[in-house]
Amino acid sequence: MFGLGAMEILIILVIAFLLFGPKELPEIGKQVGKAIKGFKDTTEDLRQSVEP
C-alpha cells in the first residue's frame, strides 16, 4: 500500500489522532472512504467508456 509498512501507518494514525482528536476521526474516515469510492467509480466508468 504505497510502500508504507505497518510502523509508518501507525505513526500516521497517531499523528492524525493528535491533530484531529477522537471525535473527528470517524467523520474524517467516512469522508475519505467516500472520496476513495468516488474516485474508483469514476476511474471504472472511464475505463468502460474507453474500452471497445
PDB file of N, CA and C in Angstrom, residues 6-20:
ATOM      1  N   ALA A   6       3.865  -1.254   8.344  1.00  0.00           N
ATOM      2  CA  ALA A   6       2.952  -1.152   9.481  1.00  0.00           C
ATOM      3  C   ALA A   6       3.350  -0.017  10.419  1.00  0.00           C
ATOM      4  N   MET A   7       4.639   0.163  10.622  1.00  0.00           N
ATOM      5  CA  MET A   7       5.096   1.208  11.542  1.00  0.00           C
ATOM      6  C   MET A   7       4.786   2.599  10.997  1.00  0.00           C
ATOM      7  N   GLU A   8       4.951   2.798   9.702  1.00  0.00           N
ATOM      8  CA  GLU A   8       4.649   4.104   9.114  1.00  0.00           C
ATOM      9  C   GLU A   8       3.165   4.422   9.204  1.00  0.00           C
ATOM     10  N   ILE A   9       2.329   3.412   8.936  1.00  0.00           N
ATOM     11  CA  ILE A   9       0.882   3.609   9.030  1.00  0.00           C
ATOM     12  C   ILE A   9       0.494   3.933  10.467  1.00  0.00           C
ATOM     13  N   LEU A  10       1.091   3.243  11.417  1.00  0.00           N
ATOM     14  CA  LEU A  10       0.808   3.503  12.828  1.00  0.00           C
ATOM     15  C   LEU A  10       1.190   4.930  13.208  1.00  0.00           C
ATOM     16  N   ILE A  11       2.331   5.385  12.750  1.00  0.00           N
ATOM     17  CA  ILE A  11       2.774   6.753  13.047  1.00  0.00           C
ATOM     18  C   ILE A  11       1.802   7.768  12.444  1.00  0.00           C
ATOM     19  N   ILE A  12       1.363   7.537  11.214  1.00  0.00           N
ATOM     20  CA  ILE A  12       0.404   8.440  10.574  1.00  0.00           C
ATOM     21  C   ILE A  12      -0.902   8.479  11.363  1.00  0.00           C
ATOM     22  N   LEU A  13      -1.374   7.320  11.816  1.00  0.00           N
ATOM     23  CA  LEU A  13      -2.607   7.278  12.597  1.00  0.00           C
ATOM     24  C   LEU A  13      -2.468   8.012  13.927  1.00  0.00           C
ATOM     25  N   VAL A  14      -1.335   7.865  14.587  1.00  0.00           N
ATOM     26  CA  VAL A  14      -1.110   8.561  15.857  1.00  0.00           C
ATOM     27  C   VAL A  14      -1.082  10.068  15.635  1.00  0.00           C
ATOM     28  N   ILE A  15      -0.414  10.515  14.585  1.00  0.00           N
ATOM     29  CA  ILE A  15      -0.367  11.953  14.287  1.00  0.00           C
ATOM     30  C   ILE A  15      -1.771  12.472  13.976  1.00  0.00           C
ATOM     31  N   ALA A  16      -2.540  11.723  13.196  1.00  0.00           N
ATOM     32  CA  ALA A  16      -3.914  12.136  12.883  1.00  0.00           C
ATOM     33  C   ALA A  16      -4.751  12.206  14.151  1.00  0.00           C
ATOM     34  N   PHE A  17      -4.570  11.250  15.041  1.00  0.00           N
ATOM     35  CA  PHE A  17      -5.300  11.245  16.308  1.00  0.00           C
ATOM     36  C   PHE A  17      -4.956  12.479  17.131  1.00  0.00           C
ATOM     37  N   LEU A  18      -3.682  12.836  17.165  1.00  0.00           N
ATOM     38  CA  LEU A  18      -3.262  14.010  17.927  1.00  0.00           C
ATOM     39  C   LEU A  18      -3.759  15.310  17.294  1.00  0.00           C
ATOM     40  N   LEU A  19      -3.777  15.372  15.969  1.00  0.00           N
ATOM     41  CA  LEU A  19      -4.209  16.592  15.286  1.00  0.00           C
ATOM     42  C   LEU A  19      -5.719  16.803  15.352  1.00  0.00           C
ATOM     43  N   PHE A  20      -6.491  15.744  15.134  1.00  0.00           N
ATOM     44  CA  PHE A  20      -7.931  15.888  14.985  1.00  0.00           C
ATOM     45  C   PHE A  20      -8.726  15.457  16.206  1.00  0.00           C
TER      46      PHE A  20
END
